[in-house]
mmCIF file of C-alpha atoms in Angstrom:
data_model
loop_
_atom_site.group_PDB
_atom_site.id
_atom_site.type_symbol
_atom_site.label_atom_id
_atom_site.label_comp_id
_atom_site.label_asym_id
_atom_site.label_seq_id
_atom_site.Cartn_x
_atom_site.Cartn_y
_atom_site.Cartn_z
ATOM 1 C CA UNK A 1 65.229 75.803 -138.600
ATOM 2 C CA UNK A 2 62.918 72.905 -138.481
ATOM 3 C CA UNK A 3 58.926 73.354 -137.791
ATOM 4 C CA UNK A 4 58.828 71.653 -134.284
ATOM 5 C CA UNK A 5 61.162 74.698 -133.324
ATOM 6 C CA UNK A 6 59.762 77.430 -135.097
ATOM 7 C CA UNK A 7 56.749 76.248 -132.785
ATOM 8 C CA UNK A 8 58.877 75.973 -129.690
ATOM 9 C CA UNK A 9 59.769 79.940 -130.353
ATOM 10 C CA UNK A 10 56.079 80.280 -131.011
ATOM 11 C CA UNK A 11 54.876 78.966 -127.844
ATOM 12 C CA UNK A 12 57.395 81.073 -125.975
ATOM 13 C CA UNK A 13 56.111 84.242 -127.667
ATOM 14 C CA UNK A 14 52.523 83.125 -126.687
ATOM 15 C CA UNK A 15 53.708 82.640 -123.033
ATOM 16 C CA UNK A 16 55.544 85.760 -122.731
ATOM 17 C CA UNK A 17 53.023 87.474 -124.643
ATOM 18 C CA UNK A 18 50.441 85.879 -121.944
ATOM 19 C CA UNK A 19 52.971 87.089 -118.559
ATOM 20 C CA UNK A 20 53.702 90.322 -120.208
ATOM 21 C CA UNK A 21 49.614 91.511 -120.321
ATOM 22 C CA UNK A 22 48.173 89.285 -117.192
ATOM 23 C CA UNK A 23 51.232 90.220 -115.004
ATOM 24 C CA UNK A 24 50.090 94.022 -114.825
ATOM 25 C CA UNK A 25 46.327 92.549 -114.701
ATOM 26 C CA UNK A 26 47.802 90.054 -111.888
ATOM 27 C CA UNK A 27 49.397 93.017 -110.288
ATOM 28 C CA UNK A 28 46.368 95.297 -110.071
ATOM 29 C CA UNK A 29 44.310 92.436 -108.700
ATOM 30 C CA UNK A 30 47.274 92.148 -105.748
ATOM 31 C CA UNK A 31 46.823 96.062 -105.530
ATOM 32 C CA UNK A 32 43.386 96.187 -104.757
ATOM 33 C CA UNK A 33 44.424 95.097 -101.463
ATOM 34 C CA UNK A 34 47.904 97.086 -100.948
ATOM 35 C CA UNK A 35 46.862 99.996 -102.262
ATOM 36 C CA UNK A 36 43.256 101.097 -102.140
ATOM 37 C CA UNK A 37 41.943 102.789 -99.209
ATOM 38 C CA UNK A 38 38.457 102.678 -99.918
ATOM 39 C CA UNK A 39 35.449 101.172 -102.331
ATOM 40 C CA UNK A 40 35.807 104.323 -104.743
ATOM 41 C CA UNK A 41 39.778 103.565 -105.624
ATOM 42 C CA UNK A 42 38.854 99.388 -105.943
ATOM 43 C CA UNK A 43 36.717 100.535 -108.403
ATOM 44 C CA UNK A 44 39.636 102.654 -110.265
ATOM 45 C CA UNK A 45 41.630 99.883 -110.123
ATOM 46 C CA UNK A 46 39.465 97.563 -111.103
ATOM 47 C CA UNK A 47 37.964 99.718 -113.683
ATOM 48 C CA UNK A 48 41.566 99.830 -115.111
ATOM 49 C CA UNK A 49 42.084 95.980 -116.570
ATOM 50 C CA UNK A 50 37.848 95.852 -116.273
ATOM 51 C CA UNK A 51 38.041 96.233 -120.500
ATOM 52 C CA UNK A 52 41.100 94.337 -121.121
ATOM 53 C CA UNK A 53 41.609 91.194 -118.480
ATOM 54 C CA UNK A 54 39.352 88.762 -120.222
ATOM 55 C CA UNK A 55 41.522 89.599 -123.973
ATOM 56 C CA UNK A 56 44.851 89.065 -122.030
ATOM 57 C CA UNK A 57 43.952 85.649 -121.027
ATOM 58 C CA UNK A 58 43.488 84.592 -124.865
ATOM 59 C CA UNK A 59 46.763 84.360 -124.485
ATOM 60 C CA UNK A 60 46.803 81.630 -121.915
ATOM 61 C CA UNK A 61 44.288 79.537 -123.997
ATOM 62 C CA UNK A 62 46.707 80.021 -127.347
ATOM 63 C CA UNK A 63 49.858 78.720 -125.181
ATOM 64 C CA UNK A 64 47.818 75.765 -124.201
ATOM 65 C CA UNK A 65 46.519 75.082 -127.290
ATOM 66 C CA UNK A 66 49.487 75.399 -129.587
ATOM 67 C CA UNK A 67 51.288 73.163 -126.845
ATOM 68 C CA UNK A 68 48.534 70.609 -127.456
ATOM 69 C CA UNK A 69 48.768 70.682 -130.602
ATOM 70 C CA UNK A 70 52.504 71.354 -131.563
ATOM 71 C CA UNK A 71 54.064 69.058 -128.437
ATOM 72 C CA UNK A 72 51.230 66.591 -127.403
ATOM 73 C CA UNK A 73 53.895 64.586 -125.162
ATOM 74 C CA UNK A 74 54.776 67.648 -123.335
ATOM 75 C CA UNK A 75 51.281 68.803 -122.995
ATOM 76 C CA UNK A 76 50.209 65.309 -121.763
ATOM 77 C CA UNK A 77 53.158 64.968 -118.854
ATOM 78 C CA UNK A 78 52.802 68.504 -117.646
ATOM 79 C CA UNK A 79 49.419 68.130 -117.230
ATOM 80 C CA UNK A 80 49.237 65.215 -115.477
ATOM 81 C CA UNK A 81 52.165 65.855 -113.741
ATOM 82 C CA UNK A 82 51.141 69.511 -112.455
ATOM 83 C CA UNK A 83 47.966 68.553 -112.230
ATOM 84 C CA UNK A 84 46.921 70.060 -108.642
ATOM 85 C CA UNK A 85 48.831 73.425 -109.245
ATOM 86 C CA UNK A 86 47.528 73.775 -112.718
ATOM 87 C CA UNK A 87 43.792 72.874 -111.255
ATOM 88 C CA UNK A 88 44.249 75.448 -108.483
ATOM 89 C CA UNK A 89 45.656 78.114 -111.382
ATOM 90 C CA UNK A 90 42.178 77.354 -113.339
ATOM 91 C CA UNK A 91 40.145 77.522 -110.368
ATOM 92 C CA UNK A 92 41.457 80.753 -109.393
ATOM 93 C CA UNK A 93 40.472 82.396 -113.129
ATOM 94 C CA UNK A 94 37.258 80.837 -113.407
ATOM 95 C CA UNK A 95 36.944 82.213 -109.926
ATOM 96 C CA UNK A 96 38.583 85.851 -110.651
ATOM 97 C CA UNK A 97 36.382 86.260 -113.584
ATOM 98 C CA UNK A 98 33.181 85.445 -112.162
ATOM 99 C CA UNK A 99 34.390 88.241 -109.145
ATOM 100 C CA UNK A 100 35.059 90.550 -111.649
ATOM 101 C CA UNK A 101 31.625 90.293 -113.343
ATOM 102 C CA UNK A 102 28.961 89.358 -110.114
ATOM 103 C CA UNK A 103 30.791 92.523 -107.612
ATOM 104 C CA UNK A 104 28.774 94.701 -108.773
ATOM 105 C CA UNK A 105 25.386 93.166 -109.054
ATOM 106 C CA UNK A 106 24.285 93.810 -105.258
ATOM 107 C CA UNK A 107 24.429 96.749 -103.545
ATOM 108 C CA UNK A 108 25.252 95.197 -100.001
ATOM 109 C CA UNK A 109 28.842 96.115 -99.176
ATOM 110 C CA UNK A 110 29.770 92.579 -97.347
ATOM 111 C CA UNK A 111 28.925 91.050 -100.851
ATOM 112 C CA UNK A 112 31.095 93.752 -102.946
ATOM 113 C CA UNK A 113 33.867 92.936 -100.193
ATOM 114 C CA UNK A 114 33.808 89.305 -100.231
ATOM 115 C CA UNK A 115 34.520 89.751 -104.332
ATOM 116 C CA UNK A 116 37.219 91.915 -104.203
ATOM 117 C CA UNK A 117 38.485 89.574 -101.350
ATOM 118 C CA UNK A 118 38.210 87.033 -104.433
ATOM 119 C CA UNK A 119 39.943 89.117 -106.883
ATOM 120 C CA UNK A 120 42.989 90.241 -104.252
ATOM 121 C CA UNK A 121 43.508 86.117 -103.826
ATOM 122 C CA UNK A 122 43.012 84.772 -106.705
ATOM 123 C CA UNK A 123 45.083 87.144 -108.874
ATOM 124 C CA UNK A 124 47.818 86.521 -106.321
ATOM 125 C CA UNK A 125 47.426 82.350 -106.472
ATOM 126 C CA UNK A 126 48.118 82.276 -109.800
ATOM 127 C CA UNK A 127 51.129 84.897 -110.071
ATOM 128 C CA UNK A 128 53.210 82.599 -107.750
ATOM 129 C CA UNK A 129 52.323 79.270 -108.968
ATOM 130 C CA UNK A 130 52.810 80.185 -112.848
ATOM 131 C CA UNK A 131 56.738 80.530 -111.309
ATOM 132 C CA UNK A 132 56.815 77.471 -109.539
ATOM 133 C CA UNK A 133 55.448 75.995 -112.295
ATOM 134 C CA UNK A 134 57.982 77.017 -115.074
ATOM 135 C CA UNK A 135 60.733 76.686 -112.339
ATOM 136 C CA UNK A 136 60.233 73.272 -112.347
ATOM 137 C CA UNK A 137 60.026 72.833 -116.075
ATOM 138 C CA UNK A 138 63.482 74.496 -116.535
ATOM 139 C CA UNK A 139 65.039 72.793 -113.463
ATOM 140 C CA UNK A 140 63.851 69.162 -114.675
ATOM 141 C CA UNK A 141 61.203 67.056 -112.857
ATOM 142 C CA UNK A 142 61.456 63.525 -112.227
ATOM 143 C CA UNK A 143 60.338 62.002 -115.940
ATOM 144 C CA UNK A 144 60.641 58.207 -116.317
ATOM 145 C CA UNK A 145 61.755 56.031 -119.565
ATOM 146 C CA UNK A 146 57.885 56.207 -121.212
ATOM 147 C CA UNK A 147 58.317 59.898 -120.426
ATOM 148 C CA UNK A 148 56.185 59.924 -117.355
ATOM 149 C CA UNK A 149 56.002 62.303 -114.563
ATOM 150 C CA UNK A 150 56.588 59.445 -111.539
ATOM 151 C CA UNK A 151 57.134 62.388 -108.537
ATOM 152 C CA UNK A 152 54.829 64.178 -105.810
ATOM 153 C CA UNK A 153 53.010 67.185 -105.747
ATOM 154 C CA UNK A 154 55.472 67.843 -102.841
ATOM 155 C CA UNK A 155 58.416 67.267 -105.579
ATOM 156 C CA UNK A 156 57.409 70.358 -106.969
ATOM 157 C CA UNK A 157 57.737 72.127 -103.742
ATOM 158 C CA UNK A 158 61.190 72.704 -103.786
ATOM 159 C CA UNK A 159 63.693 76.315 -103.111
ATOM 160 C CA UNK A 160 64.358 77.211 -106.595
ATOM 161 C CA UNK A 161 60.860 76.773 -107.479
ATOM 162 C CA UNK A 162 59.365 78.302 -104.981
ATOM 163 C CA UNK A 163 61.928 81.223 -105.471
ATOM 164 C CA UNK A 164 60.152 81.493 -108.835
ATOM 165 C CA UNK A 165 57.216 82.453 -107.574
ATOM 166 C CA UNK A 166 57.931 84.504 -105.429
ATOM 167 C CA UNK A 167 59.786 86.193 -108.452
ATOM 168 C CA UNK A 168 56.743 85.974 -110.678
ATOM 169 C CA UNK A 169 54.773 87.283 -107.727
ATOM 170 C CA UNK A 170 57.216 90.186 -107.165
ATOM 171 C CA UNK A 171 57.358 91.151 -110.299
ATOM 172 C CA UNK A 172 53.997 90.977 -111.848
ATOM 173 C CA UNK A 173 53.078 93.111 -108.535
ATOM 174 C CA UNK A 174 55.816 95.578 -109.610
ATOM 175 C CA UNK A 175 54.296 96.057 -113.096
ATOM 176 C CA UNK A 176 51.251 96.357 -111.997
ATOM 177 C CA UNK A 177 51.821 99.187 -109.922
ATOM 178 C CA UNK A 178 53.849 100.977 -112.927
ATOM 179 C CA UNK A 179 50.390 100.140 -114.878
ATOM 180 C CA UNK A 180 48.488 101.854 -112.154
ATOM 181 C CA UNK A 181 50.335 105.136 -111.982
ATOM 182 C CA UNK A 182 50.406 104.789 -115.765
ATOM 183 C CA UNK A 183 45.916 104.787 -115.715
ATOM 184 C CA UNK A 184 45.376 106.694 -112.847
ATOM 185 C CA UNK A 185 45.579 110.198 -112.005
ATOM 186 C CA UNK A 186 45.252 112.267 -108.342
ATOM 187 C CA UNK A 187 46.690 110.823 -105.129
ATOM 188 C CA UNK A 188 46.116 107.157 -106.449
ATOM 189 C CA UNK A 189 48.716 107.526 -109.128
ATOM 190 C CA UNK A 190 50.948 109.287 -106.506
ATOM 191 C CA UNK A 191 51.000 106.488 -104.089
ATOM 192 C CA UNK A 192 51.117 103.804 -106.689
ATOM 193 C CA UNK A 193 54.415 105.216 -107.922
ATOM 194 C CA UNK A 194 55.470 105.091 -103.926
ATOM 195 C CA UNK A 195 54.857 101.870 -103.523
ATOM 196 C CA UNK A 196 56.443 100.421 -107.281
ATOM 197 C CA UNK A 197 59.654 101.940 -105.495
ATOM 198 C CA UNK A 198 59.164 99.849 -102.653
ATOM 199 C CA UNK A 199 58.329 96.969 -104.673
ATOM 200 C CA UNK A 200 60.342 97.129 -107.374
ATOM 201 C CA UNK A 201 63.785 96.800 -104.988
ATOM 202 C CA UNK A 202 62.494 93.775 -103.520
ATOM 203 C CA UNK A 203 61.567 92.649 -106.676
ATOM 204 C CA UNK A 204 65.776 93.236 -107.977
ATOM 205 C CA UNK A 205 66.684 91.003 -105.445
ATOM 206 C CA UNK A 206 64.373 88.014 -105.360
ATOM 207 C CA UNK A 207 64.612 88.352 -109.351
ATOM 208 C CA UNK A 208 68.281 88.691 -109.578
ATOM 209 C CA UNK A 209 69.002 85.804 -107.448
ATOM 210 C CA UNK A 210 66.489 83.635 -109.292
ATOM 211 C CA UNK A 211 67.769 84.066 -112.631
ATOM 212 C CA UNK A 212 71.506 83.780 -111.634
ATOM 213 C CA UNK A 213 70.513 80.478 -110.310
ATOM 214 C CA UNK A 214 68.736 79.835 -113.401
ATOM 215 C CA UNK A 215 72.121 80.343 -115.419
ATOM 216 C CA UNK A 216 74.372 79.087 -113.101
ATOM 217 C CA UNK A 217 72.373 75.875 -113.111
ATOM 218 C CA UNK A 218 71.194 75.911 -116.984
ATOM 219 C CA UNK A 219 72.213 79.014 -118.833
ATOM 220 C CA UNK A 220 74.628 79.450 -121.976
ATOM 221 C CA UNK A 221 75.699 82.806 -123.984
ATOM 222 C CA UNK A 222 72.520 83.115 -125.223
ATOM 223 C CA UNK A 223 70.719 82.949 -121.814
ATOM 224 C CA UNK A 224 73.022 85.455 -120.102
ATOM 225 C CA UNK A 225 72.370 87.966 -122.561
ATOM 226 C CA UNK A 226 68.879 87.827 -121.837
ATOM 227 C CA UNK A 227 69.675 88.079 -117.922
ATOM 228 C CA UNK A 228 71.259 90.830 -118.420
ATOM 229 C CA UNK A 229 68.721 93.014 -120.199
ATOM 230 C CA UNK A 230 66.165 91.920 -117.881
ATOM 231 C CA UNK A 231 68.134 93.601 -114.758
ATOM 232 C CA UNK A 232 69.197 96.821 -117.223
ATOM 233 C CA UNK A 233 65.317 96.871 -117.847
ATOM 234 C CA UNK A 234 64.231 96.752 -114.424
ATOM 235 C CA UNK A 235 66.822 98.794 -113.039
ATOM 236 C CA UNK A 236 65.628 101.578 -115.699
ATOM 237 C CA UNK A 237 61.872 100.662 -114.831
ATOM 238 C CA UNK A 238 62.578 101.381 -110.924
ATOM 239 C CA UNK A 239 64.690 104.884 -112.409
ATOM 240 C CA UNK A 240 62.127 106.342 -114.849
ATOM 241 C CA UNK A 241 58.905 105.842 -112.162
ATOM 242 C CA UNK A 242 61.055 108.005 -109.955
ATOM 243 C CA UNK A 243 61.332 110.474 -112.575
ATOM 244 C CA UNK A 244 57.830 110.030 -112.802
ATOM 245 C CA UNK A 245 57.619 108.226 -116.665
ATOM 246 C CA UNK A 246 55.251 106.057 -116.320
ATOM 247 C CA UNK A 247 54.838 105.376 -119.628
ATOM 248 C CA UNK A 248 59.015 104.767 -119.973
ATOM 249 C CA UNK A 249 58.386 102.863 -116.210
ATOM 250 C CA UNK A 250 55.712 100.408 -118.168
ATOM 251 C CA UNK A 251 57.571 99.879 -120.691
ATOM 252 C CA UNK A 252 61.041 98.913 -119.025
ATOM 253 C CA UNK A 253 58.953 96.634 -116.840
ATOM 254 C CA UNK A 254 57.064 94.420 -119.567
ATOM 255 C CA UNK A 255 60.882 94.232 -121.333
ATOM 256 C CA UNK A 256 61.802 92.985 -117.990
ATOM 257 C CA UNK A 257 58.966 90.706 -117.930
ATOM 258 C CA UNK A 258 60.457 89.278 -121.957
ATOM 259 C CA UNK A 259 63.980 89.120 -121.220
ATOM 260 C CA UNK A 260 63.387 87.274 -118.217
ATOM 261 C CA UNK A 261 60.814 84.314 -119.815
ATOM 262 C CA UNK A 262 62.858 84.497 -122.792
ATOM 263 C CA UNK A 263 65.655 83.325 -120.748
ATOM 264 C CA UNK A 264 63.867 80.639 -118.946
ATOM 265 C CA UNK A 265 62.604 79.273 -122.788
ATOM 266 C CA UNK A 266 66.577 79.463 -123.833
ATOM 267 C CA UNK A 267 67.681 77.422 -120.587
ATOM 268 C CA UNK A 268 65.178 74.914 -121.625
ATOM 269 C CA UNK A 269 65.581 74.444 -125.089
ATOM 270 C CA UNK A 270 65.918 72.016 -127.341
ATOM 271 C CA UNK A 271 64.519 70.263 -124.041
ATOM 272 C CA UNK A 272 60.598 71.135 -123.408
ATOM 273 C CA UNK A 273 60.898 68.915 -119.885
ATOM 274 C CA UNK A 274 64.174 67.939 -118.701
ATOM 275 C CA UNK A 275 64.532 64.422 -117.040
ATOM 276 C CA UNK A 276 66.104 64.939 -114.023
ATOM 277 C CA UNK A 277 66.419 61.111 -113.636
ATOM 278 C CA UNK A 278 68.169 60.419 -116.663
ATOM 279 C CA UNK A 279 68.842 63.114 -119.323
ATOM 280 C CA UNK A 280 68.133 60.736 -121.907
ATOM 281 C CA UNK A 281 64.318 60.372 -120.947
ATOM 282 C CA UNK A 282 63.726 64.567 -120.977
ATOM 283 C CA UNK A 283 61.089 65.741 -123.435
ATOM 284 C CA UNK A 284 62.730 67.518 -126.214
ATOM 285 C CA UNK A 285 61.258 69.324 -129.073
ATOM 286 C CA UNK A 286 61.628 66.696 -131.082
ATOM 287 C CA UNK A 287 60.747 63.807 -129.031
ATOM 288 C CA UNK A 288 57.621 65.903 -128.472
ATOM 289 C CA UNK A 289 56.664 67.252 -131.343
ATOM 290 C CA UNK A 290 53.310 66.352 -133.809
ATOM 291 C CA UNK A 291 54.075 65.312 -137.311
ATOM 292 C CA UNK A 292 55.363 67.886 -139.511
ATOM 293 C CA UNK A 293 52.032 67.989 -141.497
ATOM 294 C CA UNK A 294 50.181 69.016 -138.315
ATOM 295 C CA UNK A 295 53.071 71.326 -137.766
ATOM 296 C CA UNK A 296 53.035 72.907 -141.666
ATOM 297 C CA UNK A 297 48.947 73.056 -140.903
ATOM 298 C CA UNK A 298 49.653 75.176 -137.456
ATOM 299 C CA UNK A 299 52.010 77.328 -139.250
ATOM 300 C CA UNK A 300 49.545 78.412 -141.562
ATOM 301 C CA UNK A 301 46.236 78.657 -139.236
ATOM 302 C CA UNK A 302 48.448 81.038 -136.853
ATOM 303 C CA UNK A 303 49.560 83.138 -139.556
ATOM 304 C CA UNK A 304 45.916 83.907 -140.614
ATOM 305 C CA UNK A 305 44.888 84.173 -136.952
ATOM 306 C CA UNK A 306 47.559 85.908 -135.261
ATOM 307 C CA UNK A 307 47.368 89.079 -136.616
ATOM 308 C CA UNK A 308 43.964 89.540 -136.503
ATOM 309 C CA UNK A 309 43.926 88.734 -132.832
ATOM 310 C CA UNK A 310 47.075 91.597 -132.069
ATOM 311 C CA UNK A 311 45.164 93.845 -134.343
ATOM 312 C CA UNK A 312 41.484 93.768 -131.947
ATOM 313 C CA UNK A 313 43.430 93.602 -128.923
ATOM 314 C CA UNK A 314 45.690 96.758 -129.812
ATOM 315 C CA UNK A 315 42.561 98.983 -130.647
ATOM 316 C CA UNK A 316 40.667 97.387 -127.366
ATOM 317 C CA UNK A 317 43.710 99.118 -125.711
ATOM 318 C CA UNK A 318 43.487 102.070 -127.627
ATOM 319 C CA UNK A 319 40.363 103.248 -127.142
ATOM 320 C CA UNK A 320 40.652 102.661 -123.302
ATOM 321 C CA UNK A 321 43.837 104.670 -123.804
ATOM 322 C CA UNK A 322 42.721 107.443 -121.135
ATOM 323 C CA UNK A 323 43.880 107.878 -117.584
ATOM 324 C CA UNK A 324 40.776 107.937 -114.717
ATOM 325 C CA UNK A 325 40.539 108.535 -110.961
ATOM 326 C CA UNK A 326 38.467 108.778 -108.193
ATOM 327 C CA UNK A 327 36.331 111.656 -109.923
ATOM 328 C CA UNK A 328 35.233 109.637 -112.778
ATOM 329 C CA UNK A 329 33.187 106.787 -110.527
ATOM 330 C CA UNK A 330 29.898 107.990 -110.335
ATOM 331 C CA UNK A 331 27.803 107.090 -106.947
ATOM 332 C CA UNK A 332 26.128 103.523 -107.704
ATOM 333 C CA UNK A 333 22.460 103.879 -107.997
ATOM 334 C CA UNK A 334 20.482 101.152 -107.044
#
């Protein structure tokens, strides 16, 4: 296997890696909304992801970089080409983490409102445009001979896209409400099982239908087997949270959460941005790549850096391991 795709794998770890952690974090944002009744369960839902949302976005920043670095052509014509989507994404988590951080610095409940109002929006911004944006990479874009993005924001607009993120909406929404009844105890967690019922059926559909068009349209072998344990997984997800296994529930969901990115990243490959002008001006991986110096100078930086990083984050989420509920917010004194 040559470098430029043991760094195509790479950045599909990094990206599933990235959907697997924010999705839940997405999810719980959406939640604060659909499921909270009042200011004391916001706060249990915020308090949730409060130690962990800012570490799951490292993620985010690795994908980017390595695709910088790894595939500068495919970094350069995604960006420019998804430029308004991929503004509004960054707007939203520049906003969501300044709502996270300020909501609690004024007593006034209009201002503590208007931030979770924030946090609701702009967790649920992102989780559908992160699926219209990756189904557009896997259904091809309209790339010229210099490898040029030449179409319309409204180009990017289109069903199958769109269907992908409402997917990616869906389903981040379902594992965050697994997460929830998995870190929450009393009526919250009760409810938040409820509703991952309710949520996790309409996720099976809009899912299902999006990655059957996915590999009627671009799958192989390879592809279908990851379709398929991506419905087993979520099929066991929506069965163990009615058993009440949360921790079985959470699990099943993030594996639906790989098998279903890992399918998208083996539709696409050895493409990185399919053409769909002319199959012969796509991006491919190695079309795109950096020289394999950079490349053998990647491999090595990552393999210094990478465990360290899954090493801080794993103890970050071990020591705030324990479940919490209504009981454990104390009054605010101000």
């Amino acid at each position: 296997m040559e470098l430029h795709d043991v760094w195509f794998v790479l950045i599909a770890v990094l990206w599933t890696g990235y959907f697997f952690l924010e999705g839940f974090d997405f999810g719980v944002g959406i939640l604060t909304k659909l499921l909270a009744r009042n200011r004391p369960e916001k706060r249990v839902l915020i308090n949730t992801i409060g130690p962990v949302w800012d570490g799951n976005e490292v993620w985010l920043l690795s994908a980017g970089g390595a695709t910088f670095a790894a595939f500068p052509d495919w970094y350069a014509t995604l960006f420019s080409g998804f430029y308004l989507p991929l503004l509004i994404i960054l707007v939203s988590l520049i906003v969501r983490g300044v709502a996270f951080e300020y909501r609690a610095k004024r007593p006034e409940e209009n201002w503590q409102r208007n931030w979770e109002t924030a946090i609701f929006w702009t967790s649920l911004i992102p989780a559908f445009l992160w699926g219209v944006a990756f189904g557009n990479i896997v259904q091809g874009v309209k790339i010229d001979k210099n490898f040029e993005y030449v179409g319309t924001v409204w180009d990017l607009l289109n069903p199958y896209a769109l269907l992908g993120g409402l997917a990616t909406l869906t389903l981040f929404t379902f594992h965050g409400a697994v997460f929830t009844a998995l870190k929450t105890v009393g009526d919250i967690r009760e409810r938040a099982r409820k509703l991952a019922t309710v949520v996790g059926l309409v996720t099976a559909v809009v899912a299902l239908i999006f990655l059957l068009w996915t590999q009627v349209d671009s799958g192989d072998g390879k592809s279908l087997v990851a379709l398929v344990v991506a419905v087993a997984a979520l099929v066991g997800a929506l069965v163990a949270n009615q058993a009440g296994r949360e921790g079985w529930s959470f699990a099943l969901s993030g594996v639906t959460i790989v098998a279903a990115v890992a399918m998208l990243f083996l539709s696409l490959f050895p493409n990185v941005m399919p053409s769909s002008l002319n199959g012969n001006w796509s991006l491919t991986v190695t079309n795109a790549s950096s020289s394999p110096y950079t490349l053998k100078i990647m491999t090595w930086c990552a393999a210094i850096a990478t465990p360290i990083v899954l090493l801080y984050q794993g103890w970050t989420y071990w020591v705030f391991r324990k479940r919490i509920g209504t009981q454990h917010i104390a009054d605010a004194v101000h």
